[in-house]
mmCIF file of C-alpha atoms and ligand atoms in Angstrom:
data_model
loop_
_atom_site.group_PDB
_atom_site.id
_atom_site.type_symbol
_atom_site.label_atom_id
_atom_site.label_comp_id
_atom_site.label_asym_id
_atom_site.label_seq_id
_atom_site.Cartn_x
_atom_site.Cartn_y
_atom_site.Cartn_z
ATOM 1 C CA MET A 24 188.428 228.389 62.816
ATOM 2 C CA LYS A 25 187.740 231.950 64.098
ATOM 3 C CA HIS A 26 190.262 234.777 64.228
ATOM 4 C CA ARG A 27 190.271 237.668 66.661
ATOM 5 C CA VAL A 28 190.046 241.211 65.242
ATOM 6 C CA PHE A 29 190.954 244.028 67.502
ATOM 7 C CA VAL A 30 189.932 247.574 66.692
ATOM 8 C CA LEU A 31 192.668 249.959 67.895
ATOM 9 C CA GLU A 32 190.602 253.111 68.231
ATOM 10 C CA THR A 33 187.714 251.761 70.192
ATOM 11 C CA GLY A 34 189.406 248.857 71.986
ATOM 12 C CA CYS A 35 186.547 246.437 70.973
ATOM 13 C CA ALA A 36 187.148 243.155 69.401
ATOM 14 C CA PHE A 37 185.159 240.643 67.244
ATOM 15 C CA GLU A 38 185.749 237.166 65.783
ATOM 16 C CA ALA A 39 185.989 236.510 62.027
ATOM 17 C CA GLY A 40 185.984 233.210 60.214
ATOM 18 C CA ARG A 41 187.373 232.401 56.713
ATOM 19 C CA ASP A 42 183.743 232.073 55.439
ATOM 20 C CA GLU A 43 182.869 235.739 56.051
ATOM 21 C CA THR A 44 184.318 239.180 55.326
ATOM 22 C CA LEU A 45 185.487 241.387 58.139
ATOM 23 C CA LEU A 46 182.460 243.642 57.563
ATOM 24 C CA GLU A 47 180.056 240.745 57.808
ATOM 25 C CA ALA A 48 181.681 239.463 60.967
ATOM 26 C CA ALA A 49 181.725 242.880 62.559
ATOM 27 C CA THR A 50 178.123 243.560 61.740
ATOM 28 C CA ARG A 51 177.024 240.112 63.000
ATOM 29 C CA GLN A 52 178.612 240.929 66.451
ATOM 30 C CA GLY A 53 177.267 244.502 66.629
ATOM 31 C CA VAL A 54 180.594 246.275 65.834
ATOM 32 C CA GLN A 55 180.072 249.263 63.527
ATOM 33 C CA LEU A 56 182.584 249.581 60.612
ATOM 34 C CA PRO A 57 182.133 252.275 57.947
ATOM 35 C CA HIS A 58 180.872 250.992 54.664
ATOM 36 C CA GLU A 59 178.719 252.011 51.697
ATOM 37 C CA CYS A 60 178.644 249.813 48.590
ATOM 38 C CA THR A 61 179.773 246.479 50.236
ATOM 39 C CA LEU A 62 181.030 245.481 46.765
ATOM 40 C CA GLY A 63 184.605 246.608 46.864
ATOM 41 C CA GLY A 64 183.856 249.582 44.619
ATOM 42 C CA CYS A 65 183.772 252.687 46.742
ATOM 43 C CA GLY A 66 186.566 252.516 49.217
ATOM 44 C CA ALA A 67 184.479 253.668 52.200
ATOM 45 C CA CYS A 68 185.332 250.552 54.232
ATOM 46 C CA ARG A 69 189.114 251.135 53.929
ATOM 47 C CA ILE A 70 190.968 250.116 57.109
ATOM 48 C CA ARG A 71 194.667 249.840 57.912
ATOM 49 C CA LEU A 72 196.081 246.594 59.154
ATOM 50 C CA ALA A 73 198.389 247.207 62.071
ATOM 51 C CA GLU A 74 198.938 243.468 62.612
ATOM 52 C CA GLY A 75 198.027 240.395 60.620
ATOM 53 C CA SER A 76 197.072 239.790 57.006
ATOM 54 C CA VAL A 77 193.895 239.316 54.953
ATOM 55 C CA SER A 78 192.999 237.611 51.661
ATOM 56 C CA TYR A 79 190.419 238.402 48.927
ATOM 57 C CA ASP A 80 188.491 236.153 46.617
ATOM 58 C CA GLU A 81 189.269 238.781 43.910
ATOM 59 C CA MET A 82 191.230 241.921 44.296
ATOM 60 C CA PRO A 83 188.557 244.699 44.812
ATOM 61 C CA LEU A 84 188.325 247.515 42.370
ATOM 62 C CA ALA A 85 188.732 250.199 45.008
ATOM 63 C CA LEU A 86 191.921 248.824 46.411
ATOM 64 C CA SER A 87 195.184 249.081 44.355
ATOM 65 C CA GLU A 88 198.087 246.647 44.823
ATOM 66 C CA GLU A 89 200.138 249.518 46.215
ATOM 67 C CA GLU A 90 197.565 250.295 48.863
ATOM 68 C CA ALA A 91 197.385 246.706 49.805
ATOM 69 C CA GLN A 92 201.199 246.516 50.129
ATOM 70 C CA ALA A 93 201.100 249.682 52.225
ATOM 71 C CA GLY A 94 198.846 247.808 54.768
ATOM 72 C CA PHE A 95 195.394 249.001 53.747
ATOM 73 C CA ALA A 96 192.439 246.661 53.320
ATOM 74 C CA LEU A 97 188.754 246.833 52.357
ATOM 75 C CA ALA A 98 186.643 245.397 55.186
ATOM 76 C CA CYS A 99 183.721 244.490 52.921
ATOM 77 C CA GLN A 100 185.890 242.097 50.857
ATOM 78 C CA ALA A 101 188.775 241.048 53.091
ATOM 79 C CA ARG A 102 188.873 237.790 54.996
ATOM 80 C CA ALA A 103 191.070 237.352 57.998
ATOM 81 C CA CYS A 104 194.110 235.035 57.533
ATOM 82 C CA GLY A 105 194.879 235.062 61.288
ATOM 83 C CA ASP A 106 194.358 237.410 64.245
ATOM 84 C CA LEU A 107 194.266 241.035 63.294
ATOM 85 C CA ALA A 108 194.695 244.463 64.821
ATOM 86 C CA ILE A 109 192.989 247.092 62.592
ATOM 87 C CA SER A 110 192.821 250.897 62.530
ATOM 88 C CA VAL A 111 189.451 252.314 61.568
ATOM 89 C CA PRO A 112 190.027 256.013 60.727
ATOM 90 C CA THR A 113 186.372 257.010 60.914
ATOM 91 C CA ALA A 114 185.953 256.147 64.661
ATOM 92 C CA ALA A 115 185.404 259.858 65.513
ATOM 93 C CA LEU A 116 182.756 260.761 62.940
ATOM 94 C CA PRO A 117 179.437 262.358 64.056
ATOM 95 C CA GLN A 118 176.737 259.813 64.818
ATOM 96 C CA ALA A 119 174.120 259.347 62.094
ATOM 97 C CA GLN A 120 170.571 260.410 63.112
ATOM 98 C CA ARG A 121 167.130 259.937 61.509
ATOM 99 C CA ARG A 122 165.728 263.380 60.726
ATOM 100 C CA SER A 123 162.801 264.825 58.825
ATOM 101 C CA GLY A 124 163.425 267.577 56.283
ATOM 102 C CA VAL A 125 161.290 269.989 54.271
ATOM 103 C CA VAL A 126 162.133 270.585 50.620
ATOM 104 C CA ARG A 127 163.004 274.301 50.193
ATOM 105 C CA VAL A 128 164.673 274.320 46.770
ATOM 106 C CA LEU A 129 164.251 272.181 43.628
ATOM 107 C CA ARG A 130 166.298 273.647 40.775
ATOM 108 C CA GLN A 131 167.436 272.053 37.557
ATOM 109 C CA PHE A 132 171.131 272.743 37.036
ATOM 110 C CA THR A 133 171.028 270.839 33.818
ATOM 111 C CA PRO A 134 168.375 268.521 32.233
ATOM 112 C CA ASP A 135 169.714 265.644 34.275
ATOM 113 C CA VAL A 136 171.167 267.229 37.461
ATOM 114 C CA LEU A 137 168.944 268.651 40.066
ATOM 115 C CA ASN A 138 169.772 270.917 42.973
ATOM 116 C CA LEU A 139 167.796 269.685 45.989
ATOM 117 C CA GLN A 140 167.910 271.719 49.199
ATOM 118 C CA LEU A 141 166.385 270.566 52.462
ATOM 119 C CA GLU A 142 165.708 272.324 55.733
ATOM 120 C CA LEU A 143 165.988 269.760 58.560
ATOM 121 C CA GLU A 144 163.773 269.805 61.647
ATOM 122 C CA SER A 145 165.140 270.381 65.233
ATOM 123 C CA GLU A 146 168.667 271.274 66.148
ATOM 124 C CA PRO A 147 171.385 272.362 63.755
ATOM 125 C CA LEU A 148 173.098 269.526 61.882
ATOM 126 C CA GLU A 149 176.727 268.640 62.383
ATOM 127 C CA TYR A 150 178.566 266.854 59.584
ATOM 128 C CA LEU A 151 181.987 266.762 58.117
ATOM 129 C CA PRO A 152 182.322 268.169 54.532
ATOM 130 C CA GLY A 153 182.524 265.067 52.260
ATOM 131 C CA GLN A 154 179.887 263.029 54.146
ATOM 132 C CA TYR A 155 176.501 262.039 52.696
ATOM 133 C CA MET A 156 172.921 261.266 53.723
ATOM 134 C CA ASN A 157 170.439 258.586 52.849
ATOM 135 C CA VAL A 158 166.938 259.598 51.705
ATOM 136 C CA LEU A 159 164.599 256.857 53.159
ATOM 137 C CA LEU A 160 162.123 255.701 50.575
ATOM 138 C CA PRO A 161 158.533 255.053 51.742
ATOM 139 C CA GLU A 162 158.518 251.627 50.124
ATOM 140 C CA GLY A 163 161.804 250.693 51.819
ATOM 141 C CA GLY A 164 165.435 251.125 50.876
ATOM 142 C CA HIS A 165 167.311 254.361 50.450
ATOM 143 C CA ARG A 166 169.186 256.609 48.003
ATOM 144 C CA SER A 167 172.407 258.211 49.049
ATOM 145 C CA PHE A 168 173.550 261.845 48.193
ATOM 146 C CA SER A 169 176.616 263.802 49.360
ATOM 147 C CA MET A 170 176.168 267.160 51.004
ATOM 148 C CA ALA A 171 177.357 269.840 48.497
ATOM 149 C CA SER A 172 177.891 272.792 50.807
ATOM 150 C CA ARG A 173 179.749 273.396 54.020
ATOM 151 C CA PRO A 174 177.641 272.931 57.191
ATOM 152 C CA GLN A 175 175.296 275.917 57.585
ATOM 153 C CA GLY A 176 172.644 275.498 60.324
ATOM 154 C CA ASN A 177 169.837 273.177 59.341
ATOM 155 C CA ARG A 178 170.170 273.649 55.534
ATOM 156 C CA VAL A 179 171.618 270.826 53.400
ATOM 157 C CA ASP A 180 172.329 271.037 49.698
ATOM 158 C CA PHE A 181 172.604 268.162 47.147
ATOM 159 C CA HIS A 182 173.398 267.588 43.474
ATOM 160 C CA VAL A 183 171.153 264.788 42.357
ATOM 161 C CA ARG A 184 171.832 263.067 39.044
ATOM 162 C CA GLN A 185 168.498 261.963 37.518
ATOM 163 C CA VAL A 186 168.948 258.460 36.213
ATOM 164 C CA PRO A 187 166.502 257.336 33.553
ATOM 165 C CA GLY A 188 164.382 254.567 35.182
ATOM 166 C CA GLY A 189 165.927 255.224 38.678
ATOM 167 C CA ARG A 190 163.429 254.343 41.399
ATOM 168 C CA PHE A 191 163.949 257.572 43.331
ATOM 169 C CA THR A 192 165.531 259.988 40.851
ATOM 170 C CA ASP A 193 163.170 259.160 38.013
ATOM 171 C CA GLY A 194 160.226 258.258 40.217
ATOM 172 C CA ALA A 195 159.414 260.031 43.538
ATOM 173 C CA LEU A 196 161.746 262.882 42.805
ATOM 174 C CA ARG A 197 159.815 263.972 39.751
ATOM 175 C CA SER A 198 156.643 264.526 41.787
ATOM 176 C CA LEU A 199 158.480 266.236 44.697
ATOM 177 C CA ARG A 200 157.518 269.851 45.384
ATOM 178 C CA ALA A 201 158.806 272.662 47.620
ATOM 179 C CA GLY A 202 157.260 272.087 51.100
ATOM 180 C CA ASP A 203 157.140 268.298 50.780
ATOM 181 C CA ARG A 204 158.785 266.218 53.548
ATOM 182 C CA LEU A 205 161.604 263.675 53.235
ATOM 183 C CA ASP A 206 162.909 261.327 55.918
ATOM 184 C CA VAL A 207 166.683 261.053 55.947
ATOM 185 C CA GLU A 208 169.510 259.470 57.724
ATOM 186 C CA ILE A 209 172.387 261.879 58.151
ATOM 187 C CA PRO A 210 175.378 262.200 58.320
ATOM 188 C CA LEU A 211 177.058 259.089 56.959
ATOM 189 C CA GLY A 212 180.311 258.030 55.413
ATOM 190 C CA GLY A 213 184.015 258.483 56.120
ATOM 191 C CA PHE A 214 184.946 260.518 53.017
ATOM 192 C CA ARG A 215 186.180 263.888 54.537
ATOM 193 C CA TYR A 216 188.947 266.427 54.436
ATOM 194 C CA HIS A 217 192.046 265.531 56.367
ATOM 195 C CA ALA A 218 193.427 268.854 57.579
ATOM 196 C CA GLN A 219 196.257 267.277 59.366
ATOM 197 C CA ASP A 220 197.890 266.213 56.082
ATOM 198 C CA TYR A 221 198.602 269.859 55.196
ATOM 199 C CA ARG A 222 199.571 268.997 51.666
ATOM 200 C CA PRO A 223 198.687 270.541 48.287
ATOM 201 C CA LEU A 224 195.285 269.151 47.266
ATOM 202 C CA LEU A 225 194.663 267.297 44.069
ATOM 203 C CA MET A 226 190.949 266.829 43.691
ATOM 204 C CA VAL A 227 189.458 264.846 40.803
ATOM 205 C CA ALA A 228 185.681 264.400 40.278
ATOM 206 C CA THR A 229 183.432 262.975 37.588
ATOM 207 C CA GLY A 230 179.804 264.099 37.395
ATOM 208 C CA THR A 231 178.062 264.891 40.615
ATOM 209 C CA GLY A 232 181.186 263.652 42.414
ATOM 210 C CA LEU A 233 181.848 267.352 42.485
ATOM 211 C CA ALA A 234 179.445 267.770 45.380
ATOM 212 C CA PRO A 235 181.451 266.507 48.311
ATOM 213 C CA LEU A 236 184.573 268.220 47.027
ATOM 214 C CA LYS A 237 182.627 271.516 46.785
ATOM 215 C CA SER A 238 181.562 271.021 50.379
ATOM 216 C CA MET A 239 185.242 270.605 51.516
ATOM 217 C CA LEU A 240 186.417 273.583 49.458
ATOM 218 C CA GLU A 241 183.686 275.853 50.808
ATOM 219 C CA ALA A 242 184.882 274.943 54.324
ATOM 220 C CA LEU A 243 188.420 275.963 53.314
ATOM 221 C CA MET A 244 187.477 279.314 51.844
ATOM 222 C CA ASP A 245 188.963 282.369 53.568
ATOM 223 C CA ASP A 246 191.022 279.980 55.714
ATOM 224 C CA ALA A 247 194.627 281.159 56.087
ATOM 225 C CA ASP A 248 195.758 277.496 56.420
ATOM 226 C CA CYS A 249 194.260 276.481 53.041
ATOM 227 C CA PRO A 250 196.827 274.539 50.950
ATOM 228 C CA PRO A 251 197.063 275.072 47.192
ATOM 229 C CA VAL A 252 194.175 273.372 45.384
ATOM 230 C CA SER A 253 193.950 271.805 41.939
ATOM 231 C CA LEU A 254 190.428 270.672 40.955
ATOM 232 C CA TYR A 255 189.866 268.520 37.803
ATOM 233 C CA TRP A 256 186.255 267.889 36.892
ATOM 234 C CA GLY A 257 185.288 265.390 34.211
ATOM 235 C CA MET A 258 181.978 265.832 32.372
ATOM 236 C CA ARG A 259 180.671 264.900 28.886
ATOM 237 C CA THR A 260 179.768 268.279 27.326
ATOM 238 C CA GLU A 261 180.060 271.971 28.105
ATOM 239 C CA ALA A 262 176.341 272.145 28.835
ATOM 240 C CA ASP A 263 176.897 269.586 31.690
ATOM 241 C CA LEU A 264 179.332 271.935 33.562
ATOM 242 C CA TYR A 265 176.798 273.198 36.061
ATOM 243 C CA LEU A 266 178.215 275.794 38.448
ATOM 244 C CA ALA A 267 181.355 276.302 36.305
ATOM 245 C CA ASP A 268 181.173 280.039 36.539
ATOM 246 C CA GLU A 269 180.778 279.860 40.296
ATOM 247 C CA ILE A 270 183.683 277.511 40.554
ATOM 248 C CA ARG A 271 185.940 279.819 38.553
ATOM 249 C CA GLY A 272 185.191 282.546 41.163
ATOM 250 C CA TRP A 273 186.447 280.313 44.022
ATOM 251 C CA GLY A 274 190.022 281.411 43.177
ATOM 252 C CA GLU A 275 189.350 284.667 44.923
ATOM 253 C CA ARG A 276 188.670 282.898 48.264
ATOM 254 C CA LEU A 277 191.090 279.890 48.015
ATOM 255 C CA TYR A 278 194.816 280.204 48.399
ATOM 256 C CA GLU A 279 196.186 279.102 44.909
ATOM 257 C CA PHE A 280 193.257 277.559 43.086
ATOM 258 C CA ASN A 281 193.582 275.807 39.709
ATOM 259 C CA PHE A 282 190.321 274.631 38.106
ATOM 260 C CA VAL A 283 190.449 272.335 35.052
ATOM 261 C CA PRO A 284 187.198 271.103 33.439
ATOM 262 C CA VAL A 285 187.688 268.162 31.188
ATOM 263 C CA LEU A 286 185.064 267.054 28.599
ATOM 264 C CA SER A 287 184.811 263.528 27.146
ATOM 265 C CA ARG A 288 182.279 264.507 24.329
ATOM 266 C CA ALA A 289 183.062 268.174 23.739
ATOM 267 C CA ASP A 290 181.662 270.033 20.775
ATOM 268 C CA ALA A 291 184.019 271.357 18.111
ATOM 269 C CA GLY A 292 183.916 274.841 19.650
ATOM 270 C CA TRP A 293 185.303 273.760 23.071
ATOM 271 C CA THR A 294 188.748 275.156 23.538
ATOM 272 C CA GLY A 295 189.464 273.486 26.884
ATOM 273 C CA ARG A 296 190.707 270.063 27.837
ATOM 274 C CA ARG A 297 189.293 266.858 26.277
ATOM 275 C CA GLY A 298 189.297 263.151 27.182
ATOM 276 C CA HIS A 299 189.161 261.381 30.524
ATOM 277 C CA VAL A 300 189.795 263.504 33.544
ATOM 278 C CA GLN A 301 192.580 261.285 34.914
ATOM 279 C CA ASP A 302 194.396 261.576 31.519
ATOM 280 C CA ALA A 303 194.361 265.433 31.889
ATOM 281 C CA VAL A 304 195.900 265.185 35.410
ATOM 282 C CA GLU A 305 198.700 262.867 34.104
ATOM 283 C CA GLN A 306 199.356 265.213 31.097
ATOM 284 C CA ASP A 307 199.779 268.023 33.593
ATOM 285 C CA LEU A 308 202.131 266.200 35.920
ATOM 286 C CA PRO A 309 205.221 267.959 34.590
ATOM 287 C CA ASP A 310 203.654 271.116 35.981
ATOM 288 C CA LEU A 311 202.306 269.403 39.177
ATOM 289 C CA SER A 312 205.823 267.810 39.511
ATOM 290 C CA ASP A 313 205.267 264.329 40.971
ATOM 291 C CA LEU A 314 202.509 263.539 43.383
ATOM 292 C CA SER A 315 204.508 262.507 46.443
ATOM 293 C CA GLU A 316 203.706 265.723 48.285
ATOM 294 C CA HIS A 317 200.003 265.839 47.469
ATOM 295 C CA ALA A 318 196.891 264.656 49.233
ATOM 296 C CA VAL A 319 194.592 263.233 46.514
ATOM 297 C CA TYR A 320 190.802 263.232 46.728
ATOM 298 C CA LEU A 321 188.852 261.184 44.096
ATOM 299 C CA CYS A 322 185.103 261.222 43.814
ATOM 300 C CA GLY A 323 182.841 259.805 41.101
ATOM 301 C CA SER A 324 182.721 256.652 39.087
ATOM 302 C CA PRO A 325 184.451 253.567 40.466
ATOM 303 C CA ALA A 326 186.173 253.009 37.104
ATOM 304 C CA MET A 327 187.729 256.518 37.164
ATOM 305 C CA ILE A 328 188.852 256.047 40.790
ATOM 306 C CA ALA A 329 190.460 252.694 40.183
ATOM 307 C CA ASP A 330 192.286 254.010 37.058
ATOM 308 C CA ALA A 331 193.321 257.246 38.788
ATOM 309 C CA LYS A 332 194.605 255.443 41.828
ATOM 310 C CA ARG A 333 196.704 253.057 39.762
ATOM 311 C CA ARG A 334 198.221 255.843 37.688
ATOM 312 C CA PHE A 335 198.803 258.336 40.561
ATOM 313 C CA LEU A 336 200.404 255.765 42.787
ATOM 314 C CA ALA A 337 202.754 255.084 39.919
ATOM 315 C CA ARG A 338 203.558 258.785 39.826
ATOM 316 C CA GLY A 339 204.555 258.873 43.508
ATOM 317 C CA ALA A 340 201.255 259.551 45.334
ATOM 318 C CA SER A 341 201.236 258.037 48.826
ATOM 319 C CA ALA A 342 198.557 255.384 49.534
ATOM 320 C CA ALA A 343 198.096 256.930 52.996
ATOM 321 C CA HIS A 344 197.064 260.250 51.407
ATOM 322 C CA ILE A 345 194.655 259.044 48.734
ATOM 323 C CA TYR A 346 190.937 259.356 49.765
ATOM 324 C CA ALA A 347 188.111 258.188 47.575
ATOM 325 C CA ASP A 348 184.343 258.070 47.435
ATOM 326 C CA GLY A 349 183.006 256.026 44.449
ATOM 327 C CA PHE A 350 179.385 255.740 43.300
ATOM 328 C CA SER A 351 177.672 254.888 40.043
HETATM 329 FE FE1 FES B 407 183.778 248.332 50.832
HETATM 330 FE FE2 FES B 407 182.478 250.043 49.253
HETATM 331 S S1 FES B 407 181.944 249.344 51.219
HETATM 332 S S2 FES B 407 184.441 249.243 48.930
#
C-alpha cells in the first residue's frame, strides 16, 4: 500500500510505500529532498512532519527522541505510516551547479589538515555560509568539503582533513599543485545560519567541523544584528588548533564572542580545557544558564553530535533551534 506525501513548501507530492524510505521514494519520483550521508548520521535530511507519522527500523543516530517527539524526522531513514504533509526547510537554497575550479592555494595548517583554495570559473558563486561542495573524482564518486569562508566572489576556501589511506585526501590531493583544475558540484547541503532565530549562538565543532561555523561567523562579523556567540572547538592536541590565534581575534569584530578550545589529548603544559567538547559545554552551563534561549549549531563527528544533542535537549535546548552537520 502506498501513502501520499505532500511537500508544503513546493506543493508537490509523491507516493511512499512501507518498503522504502521517504528519501528513496522521493528520489524515485524525481522529487528533490536534501540529504548527505543517507545513513541517519548527519541530520542533513531533517524534515518536519506537519501531518502524519513515520517509523524507523532503528532510531537514527542524528535524531534524538526529543526531536522525534517535537515532530522532526530524518527522510533517509523514515518510512511513512500513513499519508504525510512534510515541511522541507531547505526549499529555498541556491541551486547546485557543476563548475570547474583552479587550485590557487595549498597550505598545510597542520600535518593532517590542508587549506585548499579554489578560484571557480565564470560568474561569482552564491552560497549560504554552512553549505558544502563535492569534488568530483576522475574515477567516479566525490568527496565533500564545507566552505570555510564567507562568500567572496569566485574564491572558495576549505579545510581538508587528510585521512591515511583516503582515496582523495591521501591520493589525488597529495599530487595536486597550484594551477591544477578540479571539477566540483557547488553549493550543496542545508546546514546554514538561521538569522530569523535571533538567539544567542552556541556553536560546537570537532576537527574540521570548524569550517562551516567559521564561514557563518565571518558573515556575521561587523553586523550590528550579530547575537552573542560561544564557540567550543574540540581537538586532540594544542598543535592541532590551526587558526586558534585568528579565532581569538574574532572577538574584535563579533558582538560578545567567547572562544573555548577543548583538547582530548592535551600535553601536561596545556592550561586550557580538557576532555570532550560537549562535556566542557555542560560544565559551563551554570554560566550559560540553561539552553532554552539559544540556537545550537553542531558540526563534526556524528558521535559528538548525537551525544551533544541528547545532553543539550535535556538542558532545555529547543529541537527546533538545533542545527547539525555530521561527517566522519
Ligand atoms: Fe539522512 Fe544524513 S542524509 S541523516
